[in-house]
C-alpha atoms as one frame of an Amber mdcrd trajectory, in Angstrom:
protein
   9.811   4.759 -14.405   7.319   3.586 -17.034   3.768   5.170 -17.985   0.241
   3.396 -16.572  -2.062   1.396 -18.393  -4.733   3.961 -18.948  -5.165   7.885
 -19.213  -7.685   9.537 -16.640 -11.077  10.167 -18.036 -14.337  11.621 -16.753
 -16.175   9.032 -14.750 -18.843   8.850 -11.800 -18.772   8.507  -8.128 -15.155
   7.485  -7.128 -16.236   5.497  -3.733 -19.445   4.406  -2.241 -20.456   3.837
   1.371 -19.621  -0.171   1.820 -22.730  -2.264   1.767 -23.411  -5.845   3.292
 -19.784  -6.407   4.471 -19.042  -8.489   7.623 -16.636  -7.473  10.775 -14.371
  -9.742  12.979 -15.018  -8.584  16.258 -13.162 -11.486  17.548  -9.704 -10.640
  16.324  -6.630 -12.899  16.261  -5.521 -15.262  13.531  -7.805 -15.713  10.437
  -8.731 -19.077   9.047  -6.193 -20.089   5.906  -7.799 -21.357   2.640 -10.780
 -20.750   0.628 -13.289 -23.120   1.984 -12.114 -22.561   5.864 -12.788 -18.725
   5.187 -16.221 -19.242   3.621 -17.132 -21.594   6.830 -15.737 -19.348   9.282
 -18.009 -16.160   7.407 -21.150 -18.022   8.094 -20.142 -18.580  11.763 -21.031
 -15.848  14.837 -17.354 -14.905  14.352 -18.060 -12.430  11.704 -20.996 -10.208
  12.285 -22.738  -8.609   9.053 -23.048  -4.996   8.992 -26.193  -3.327   7.445
 -25.382  -0.935   4.872 -24.662   1.525   3.518 -23.496   3.262   6.666 -20.663
   5.491   7.807 -17.620   3.044   8.744 -14.810   4.942  10.551 -11.619   2.852
  10.969  -8.299   3.917  12.746  -4.923   2.448  12.746  -2.497   3.328  15.531
   1.135   2.387  16.142   3.244   3.718  18.600   3.002   7.655  18.090   1.660
   7.320  14.673  -2.289   7.084  14.066  -4.467   7.761  11.027  -8.151   7.780
  10.572  -9.818   7.168   7.470 -13.333   5.860   6.269 -13.909   2.280   4.823
 -15.748   2.211   1.375 -16.354   0.268  -1.842 -14.398   1.806  -4.860 -15.877
   0.939  -8.641 -12.957  -1.119 -10.402 -13.963   0.814 -13.392 -12.538   4.206
 -11.767  -9.238   2.310 -11.527  -9.374   1.620 -15.122 -10.445   5.071 -15.866
  -7.415   6.549 -13.779  -8.999   7.896 -11.148  -7.514   5.528  -8.517  -4.287
   5.939  -9.739  -1.067   3.382  -8.924   2.480   4.643  -8.309   4.113   1.016
  -8.326   4.230  -1.666 -11.222   2.455  -5.027 -10.469   3.537  -8.633 -11.506
   1.393 -10.423 -13.620   1.866 -13.619 -12.094   0.926 -12.416  -8.762  -2.035
 -10.586 -10.220  -3.232 -14.198 -11.397  -2.566 -15.910  -8.143  -4.736 -13.236
  -6.228  -7.654 -13.273  -9.167  -7.484 -17.165  -8.864  -7.793 -17.138  -5.333
 -10.747 -14.599  -5.371 -12.532 -16.694  -7.851 -12.315 -19.790  -5.806 -13.095
 -18.425  -2.038 -15.427 -15.659  -3.572 -14.205 -13.497  -0.663 -12.682 -10.282
  -0.216 -10.711 -10.185   3.161  -8.166  -7.050   3.260  -9.288  -3.568   2.013
  -7.116  -1.929  -0.270  -5.536   1.182   1.157  -6.054   4.321  -0.801  -4.682
   7.998   0.074  -6.673  11.108  -0.795  -5.901  14.838  -0.330  -7.111  16.078
   2.928 -10.778  16.610   2.952 -12.493  18.910   5.473 -15.896  17.250   5.182
 -14.439  13.869   5.594 -12.496  15.031   8.295 -15.592  16.533   9.936 -17.382
  13.098   9.685 -14.317  11.106  11.218 -14.129  13.680  13.771 -17.777  13.270
  14.811 -17.942   9.632  14.777 -14.983   9.107  17.011 -16.181  11.059  19.764
 -18.215   7.670  20.956 -16.608   4.319  21.993 -15.411   2.294  18.967 -17.652
  -0.771  18.039 -14.420  -2.724  17.534 -11.187  -2.347  19.478  -8.490  -4.986
  18.805  -4.730  -5.028  19.119  -2.785  -7.049  16.756   0.333  -8.961  17.870
   2.551  -6.594  16.446   1.114  -3.805  19.001  -1.025  -2.064  16.254  -4.310
  -0.887  17.323  -7.088  -1.212  14.996 -10.595   0.499  15.935 -13.699   0.781
  13.927 -17.006   2.786  14.653 -20.041   2.259  12.321 -23.030   4.973  12.321
 -26.342   4.250  10.590 -26.914   8.076  11.366 -28.300   9.487   7.964 -26.796
  12.720   8.362 -23.301  11.491   8.725 -23.946   9.013   5.947 -24.851  11.824
   3.946 -22.067  13.744   4.969 -19.787  10.872   4.143 -21.119  10.477   0.484
 -20.835  14.242  -0.057 -17.164  14.134   1.045 -16.402  11.248  -1.151 -18.169
  13.186  -3.893 -15.725  15.823  -3.557 -12.681  13.654  -4.138 -11.151  14.107
  -7.655  -8.398  10.770  -7.481  -7.529   8.463  -4.909  -4.062   7.139  -4.857
  -3.144   3.402  -4.110  -1.109   3.230  -0.916  -0.958  -0.415  -0.153  -2.814
  -3.323  -2.594  -1.559  -2.474  -6.006  -1.674  -6.220  -6.970  -5.201  -6.865
  -5.268  -6.202  -3.827  -7.234  -5.294  -5.078 -10.404  -6.460  -8.469  -9.675
  -9.637  -7.189  -9.101  -9.829  -5.475 -12.545  -8.655  -8.958 -13.847 -11.331
 -10.858 -12.036 -13.895  -8.395 -13.574 -12.977  -8.481 -17.183 -12.609 -12.446
 -17.065 -15.673 -13.005 -15.288 -17.636 -10.634 -17.256 -19.238  -8.970 -13.985
 -22.196  -6.532 -14.324 -21.315  -3.093 -13.248 -23.669  -3.378 -10.177 -22.400
  -6.643  -9.165 -20.471  -6.664  -5.770 -17.358  -8.128  -7.267 -17.324  -4.623
  -9.600 -16.133  -3.140  -6.578 -13.216  -3.316  -3.994 -13.057  -2.841  -0.346
 -10.972   0.128   0.517  -9.899   2.025   3.577  -9.200   5.910   2.502  -6.978
   7.951   4.640  -5.748  11.810   4.188  -2.720  11.658   2.728  -1.226  13.898
   5.776  -1.885  11.129   7.960  -0.238   8.574   6.065   3.430   7.076   6.835
   5.791   5.862   4.053   8.986   3.718   4.315  11.312   2.402   1.597  12.166
  -1.036   0.498  15.798  -1.662   0.516  17.684  -3.667  -2.286  20.115  -6.598
  -1.486  22.355  -8.212  -3.864  23.348 -11.805  -2.662  27.023 -11.554  -2.436
  30.296 -12.365  -0.167  33.847 -12.571  -0.275  35.052 -11.605  -3.552  31.915
 -10.653  -5.379  30.946  -8.293  -2.715  34.243  -6.586  -3.355  33.512  -6.595
  -6.938  30.288  -5.062  -6.188  32.054  -2.219  -4.023  34.783  -1.639  -6.749
  32.538  -1.078  -9.494  30.438   1.426  -7.327  33.727   3.229  -6.303  34.815
   3.539 -10.179  31.825   4.720 -11.529  30.066   6.930  -8.772  31.272   8.428
  -5.190  31.497   5.934  -2.733  32.912   6.867   0.697  32.971   5.203   4.253
  30.463   6.276   6.646  30.049   5.952  10.485  26.307   7.151  10.546  25.243
   3.450  10.299  21.486   3.541  10.669  21.021   6.672  12.802  19.578   8.987
  10.013  17.756   8.541   6.885  19.745   9.186   3.767  19.788  12.802   2.703
  18.257  13.224  -1.065  20.735  11.983  -3.859  22.536   9.652  -1.218  22.422
   5.729  -0.746  23.583   4.067   2.010  25.280   0.744   1.337  26.491  -1.763
   3.838  28.656  -4.947   3.574  29.351  -6.904   6.836  30.131  -4.167   9.220
  31.100  -1.462   6.926  28.863   1.245   6.057  29.354   3.674   2.736  27.669
   6.801   1.139  26.943   6.458  -2.222  26.183   9.669  -4.216  23.867   9.453
  -7.166  24.738  11.420 -10.082  22.825  14.930 -10.413  21.972  14.290 -13.750
  20.275  11.549 -15.594  21.642   9.684 -18.525  20.172  12.608 -21.244  21.966
  14.976 -19.184  19.322  16.742 -17.507  19.209  17.756 -13.851  17.766  14.438
 -12.065  13.964  14.746 -11.055  13.210  10.911 -10.496  13.317   9.347  -6.861
  16.322   8.055  -5.554  14.782   4.379  -5.664  14.009   4.582  -8.867  17.713
   5.949 -10.122  19.272   3.351  -7.702  16.782   0.515  -9.825  17.219   1.705
 -13.337  20.648   3.458 -13.159  22.814   1.766 -10.654  21.847  -1.960  -9.710
  21.561  -3.141 -13.497  25.241  -2.676 -14.122  26.571  -4.634 -10.969  26.102
  -8.150 -12.461  24.028  -9.678  -9.616  20.011  -9.575  -9.642  18.952  -7.652
  -6.408  15.797  -8.616  -4.389  13.653  -6.284  -2.089  14.842  -6.757   1.638
  12.641  -5.230   4.395  12.100  -1.683   5.322  13.575  -0.977   8.554  17.048
  -0.083   9.370  20.112  -1.780   7.258  20.322  -4.321  10.318  16.907  -5.700
   9.411  17.916  -6.756   5.682  16.921 -10.804   5.568  20.350 -11.744   4.096
  22.963 -12.424   6.860  25.554  -9.197   7.136  28.369 -10.647   5.228  26.267
 -12.322   2.569  24.859  -9.407   1.220  25.446  -5.933   0.136  22.316  -3.927
   1.228  21.324  -0.507  -0.494  19.022   1.880   1.433  17.788   4.846  -0.370
  15.728   7.814   1.026  12.248   6.976   0.942   9.707   9.297  -1.325   7.216
  11.494   0.726   3.436  10.709   0.374   3.619  13.900  -1.878   6.058  12.829
  -4.122   4.061   9.580  -4.574   0.780  11.579  -5.295   2.917  13.392  -7.829
   4.281  10.130  -9.443   0.684   9.146  -9.772  -0.868  12.377 -11.318   2.249
  12.571 -13.895   1.089   8.773 -15.184   4.210   7.144 -13.977   4.991   4.122
 -11.973   8.105   3.137  -9.948   9.216  -0.328  -9.798   7.699  -2.853  -7.597
   8.397  -2.711  -3.981   9.170   0.564  -4.006   7.290   2.084  -1.027   6.157
   0.769   2.185   3.210   2.083   3.722   2.834   1.434   7.492   0.552   0.910
   9.393  -1.716  -1.503   7.319  -5.194  -2.522   7.708  -5.633  -6.067   9.527
  -6.172  -8.851   7.218  -9.573 -10.339   7.947 -11.017  -7.876  10.012 -13.285
  -6.484   7.352 -14.604  -9.152   4.910 -16.902  -8.956   1.737 -18.779 -11.610
   0.151 -18.597 -11.304  -3.549 -21.277 -13.974  -4.195 -23.905 -11.699  -1.976
 -25.966  -9.414  -4.160 -27.073  -7.556  -1.207
């Protein structure tokens, strides 16, 4: 793991109620392309929501649901270290996202942020969700998205007070979008009060969030795959396993699959410096195991081993135990970042459900 760009410093309000954003009450497929998005923004499909207002957002999938609030977060709070990443980002992707934002002038998907459970914010969400939702949509994957908009002055004030009590926010999904927003502000010399100086975000309590791990694939077949397994067996403990995808690997163990064979790979209990290992399994896999195998790995899905995008007989798949939300927050608090595509938070906000016009000063 590597250190972040900046150290945390004292700063102002970490988030504010959203202002002048739009909501897609229709749902369904969103328009593609910068010009199509801006044309759709002016149609009756997107309803402008008066602000500031308390906006509660719930995402539910299967037996899991998480309820939080929609806010705007100052990009300067990310720069100051109060909005904290846990994964590294790729400069080329940052650039592409920033260029897309500059071309459309529209923000289409909120960054997902976690926060330590807060009694005041939970009281707000419980109060607001006692009524019928203003938006109730079910996506193609079965995820249900519901939202409530409250102009009640007392609830809006309670939300603001709850936000003021938060010391830090943790990026769950949207590392590249947050970094692209910072790049946009710097390149366009954005005034601190301009809409583009803020990023739309969905804030959820950490104890309601669900995280999975990304797998790693080494594209290889035949002799190449056999060579990978032989290298692993010569340097670590590699044993056949009949558990398949029935269980999440225990700490310190990585599941390895090639064709129809499954193995358990035991990571070393001590790091290269001889000290007891404290890093996460996905980090140990990326930094200590995969570099010595001679084939560049790719991220390869986040479900059971069978979900790997490569055919079973053309890749060696590695499934590490995913970190907990608490471990991820600890990584962020320590000022460290994991490799890109180390975690997968789900369910995610619906793209295009909430839109914000960065050229609108209201």
